PDB file of C-alpha atoms in Angstrom:
ATOM      1  CA  UNK A   1      54.009  15.538  45.987  1.00 57.00           C
ATOM      2  CA  UNK A   2      51.472  14.374  43.026  1.00 61.00           C
ATOM      3  CA  UNK A   3      54.422  13.092  41.098  1.00 66.00           C
ATOM      4  CA  UNK A   4      54.468   8.743  41.165  1.00 69.00           C
ATOM      5  CA  UNK A   5      57.571   9.264  44.018  1.00 75.00           C
ATOM      6  CA  UNK A   6      55.460  11.463  46.026  1.00 71.00           C
ATOM      7  CA  UNK A   7      52.090  10.013  45.993  1.00 71.00           C
ATOM      8  CA  UNK A   8      52.475   6.597  47.820  1.00 69.00           C
ATOM      9  CA  UNK A   9      53.518   8.997  51.346  1.00 70.00           C
ATOM     10  CA  UNK A  10      50.368  10.046  51.510  1.00 68.00           C
ATOM     11  CA  UNK A  11      47.573   9.138  48.937  1.00 73.00           C
ATOM     12  CA  UNK A  12      48.200   5.995  46.846  1.00 80.00           C
ATOM     13  CA  UNK A  13      51.105   4.049  44.629  1.00 83.00           C
ATOM     14  CA  UNK A  14      51.090   5.454  40.924  1.00 84.00           C
ATOM     15  CA  UNK A  15      51.811   2.051  38.954  1.00 87.00           C
ATOM     16  CA  UNK A  16      51.078   4.349  36.070  1.00 91.00           C
ATOM     17  CA  UNK A  17      51.061   7.791  35.781  1.00 90.00           C
ATOM     18  CA  UNK A  18      51.188   9.653  32.048  1.00 94.00           C
ATOM     19  CA  UNK A  19      52.366  12.867  33.489  1.00 91.00           C
ATOM     20  CA  UNK A  20      50.056  14.840  30.239  1.00 94.00           C
ATOM     21  CA  UNK A  21      46.687  15.874  29.686  1.00 96.00           C
ATOM     22  CA  UNK A  22      44.718  12.500  28.535  1.00 97.00           C
ATOM     23  CA  UNK A  23      47.620  10.616  30.021  1.00 96.00           C
ATOM     24  CA  UNK A  24      46.841   6.979  31.768  1.00 96.00           C
ATOM     25  CA  UNK A  25      47.094   6.776  35.225  1.00 93.00           C
ATOM     26  CA  UNK A  26      46.551   3.656  37.628  1.00 92.00           C
ATOM     27  CA  UNK A  27      46.742   4.229  41.456  1.00 87.00           C
ATOM     28  CA  UNK A  28      46.972   1.499  43.816  1.00 86.00           C
ATOM     29  CA  UNK A  29      45.678   2.593  47.745  1.00 79.00           C
ATOM     30  CA  UNK A  30      47.958   0.794  50.000  1.00 78.00           C
ATOM     31  CA  UNK A  31      45.436  -0.322  52.826  1.00 71.00           C
ATOM     32  CA  UNK A  32      45.964  -3.506  52.309  1.00 66.00           C
ATOM     33  CA  UNK A  33      43.246  -4.706  50.342  1.00 61.00           C
ATOM     34  CA  UNK A  34      44.239  -6.459  46.900  1.00 59.00           C
ATOM     35  CA  UNK A  35      41.812  -4.968  44.872  1.00 67.00           C
ATOM     36  CA  UNK A  36      42.492  -1.566  45.509  1.00 82.00           C
ATOM     37  CA  UNK A  37      43.766  -0.622  42.014  1.00 86.00           C
ATOM     38  CA  UNK A  38      41.965   1.814  40.189  1.00 86.00           C
ATOM     39  CA  UNK A  39      42.645   2.979  36.486  1.00 92.00           C
ATOM     40  CA  UNK A  40      41.733   6.675  35.115  1.00 94.00           C
ATOM     41  CA  UNK A  41      43.177   9.618  33.284  1.00 96.00           C
ATOM     42  CA  UNK A  42      44.757  12.576  33.942  1.00 96.00           C
ATOM     43  CA  UNK A  43      42.425  15.093  33.060  1.00 95.00           C
ATOM     44  CA  UNK A  44      44.500  18.385  34.002  1.00 96.00           C
ATOM     45  CA  UNK A  45      48.129  18.745  33.881  1.00 95.00           C
ATOM     46  CA  UNK A  46      50.237  21.943  34.249  1.00 93.00           C
ATOM     47  CA  UNK A  47      54.110  21.194  35.582  1.00 86.00           C
ATOM     48  CA  UNK A  48      54.397  22.674  39.135  1.00 84.00           C
ATOM     49  CA  UNK A  49      51.024  23.749  39.549  1.00 91.00           C
ATOM     50  CA  UNK A  50      47.990  21.516  38.727  1.00 93.00           C
ATOM     51  CA  UNK A  51      47.666  17.531  38.255  1.00 90.00           C
ATOM     52  CA  UNK A  52      44.392  16.022  38.593  1.00 92.00           C
ATOM     53  CA  UNK A  53      43.048  12.607  37.579  1.00 91.00           C
ATOM     54  CA  UNK A  54      39.647  11.145  37.244  1.00 92.00           C
ATOM     55  CA  UNK A  55      39.660   7.579  38.465  1.00 88.00           C
ATOM     56  CA  UNK A  56      36.921   4.955  38.664  1.00 83.00           C
ATOM     57  CA  UNK A  57      35.348   4.596  41.554  1.00 74.00           C
ATOM     58  CA  UNK A  58      37.418   7.501  43.730  1.00 76.00           C
ATOM     59  CA  UNK A  59      36.518  10.332  41.153  1.00 85.00           C
ATOM     60  CA  UNK A  60      38.018  13.378  40.346  1.00 90.00           C
ATOM     61  CA  UNK A  61      41.494  13.781  42.332  1.00 87.00           C
ATOM     62  CA  UNK A  62      42.773  17.412  41.941  1.00 91.00           C
ATOM     63  CA  UNK A  63      46.146  19.164  43.621  1.00 88.00           C
ATOM     64  CA  UNK A  64      46.275  22.881  42.780  1.00 92.00           C
ATOM     65  CA  UNK A  65      50.147  24.067  43.889  1.00 90.00           C
ATOM     66  CA  UNK A  66      49.653  28.302  44.714  1.00 91.00           C
ATOM     67  CA  UNK A  67      53.252  29.582  45.703  1.00 89.00           C
ATOM     68  CA  UNK A  68      53.427  31.933  48.501  1.00 91.00           C
ATOM     69  CA  UNK A  69      56.579  33.737  48.521  1.00 88.00           C
ATOM     70  CA  UNK A  70      60.217  32.108  47.759  1.00 88.00           C
ATOM     71  CA  UNK A  71      59.852  28.736  49.572  1.00 88.00           C
ATOM     72  CA  UNK A  72      56.556  27.917  50.008  1.00 89.00           C
ATOM     73  CA  UNK A  73      53.168  27.126  48.647  1.00 87.00           C
ATOM     74  CA  UNK A  74      49.672  26.573  49.171  1.00 92.00           C
ATOM     75  CA  UNK A  75      48.457  22.781  48.356  1.00 87.00           C
ATOM     76  CA  UNK A  76      44.886  22.821  47.625  1.00 91.00           C
ATOM     77  CA  UNK A  77      43.717  18.836  47.343  1.00 86.00           C
ATOM     78  CA  UNK A  78      40.515  18.203  46.105  1.00 87.00           C
ATOM     79  CA  UNK A  79      38.472  14.786  45.572  1.00 83.00           C
ATOM     80  CA  UNK A  80      35.159  15.019  43.785  1.00 85.00           C
ATOM     81  CA  UNK A  81      33.074  11.696  44.507  1.00 77.00           C
ATOM     82  CA  UNK A  82      29.774  11.066  43.310  1.00 76.00           C
ATOM     83  CA  UNK A  83      28.422   7.731  45.459  1.00 70.00           C
ATOM     84  CA  UNK A  84      26.212   6.338  47.809  1.00 71.00           C
ATOM     85  CA  UNK A  85      26.567   8.163  51.187  1.00 72.00           C
ATOM     86  CA  UNK A  86      27.866   4.703  52.805  1.00 70.00           C
ATOM     87  CA  UNK A  87      31.049   4.690  50.307  1.00 66.00           C
ATOM     88  CA  UNK A  88      31.089   9.011  50.600  1.00 60.00           C
ATOM     89  CA  UNK A  89      31.100   8.627  54.196  1.00 62.00           C
ATOM     90  CA  UNK A  90      34.017   6.163  54.289  1.00 60.00           C
ATOM     91  CA  UNK A  91      35.913   8.662  51.721  1.00 56.00           C
ATOM     92  CA  UNK A  92      36.423  11.151  54.371  1.00 53.00           C
ATOM     93  CA  UNK A  93      38.254   9.090  57.289  1.00 51.00           C
TER      94      UNK A  93
END
């Protein structure tokens, strides 16, 4: 889900993802705009539990998995974005 293989299915392609604290990340949004490539840093990483990236323009993107029983998990997705209201409203679509 928050891996280079899983991300394109619902968020963005991970052109670069170094799965470790302080690693590099480069996400390419798949909405057809050629300038939608944004770089950042892995700001939290706990294998099978937490993946967090802070990416220019898109802010902090965090995935937190909590096991629910033996075969399921709850995924909490957080995107902390600071910017003008016009861009903030665009991120909610």
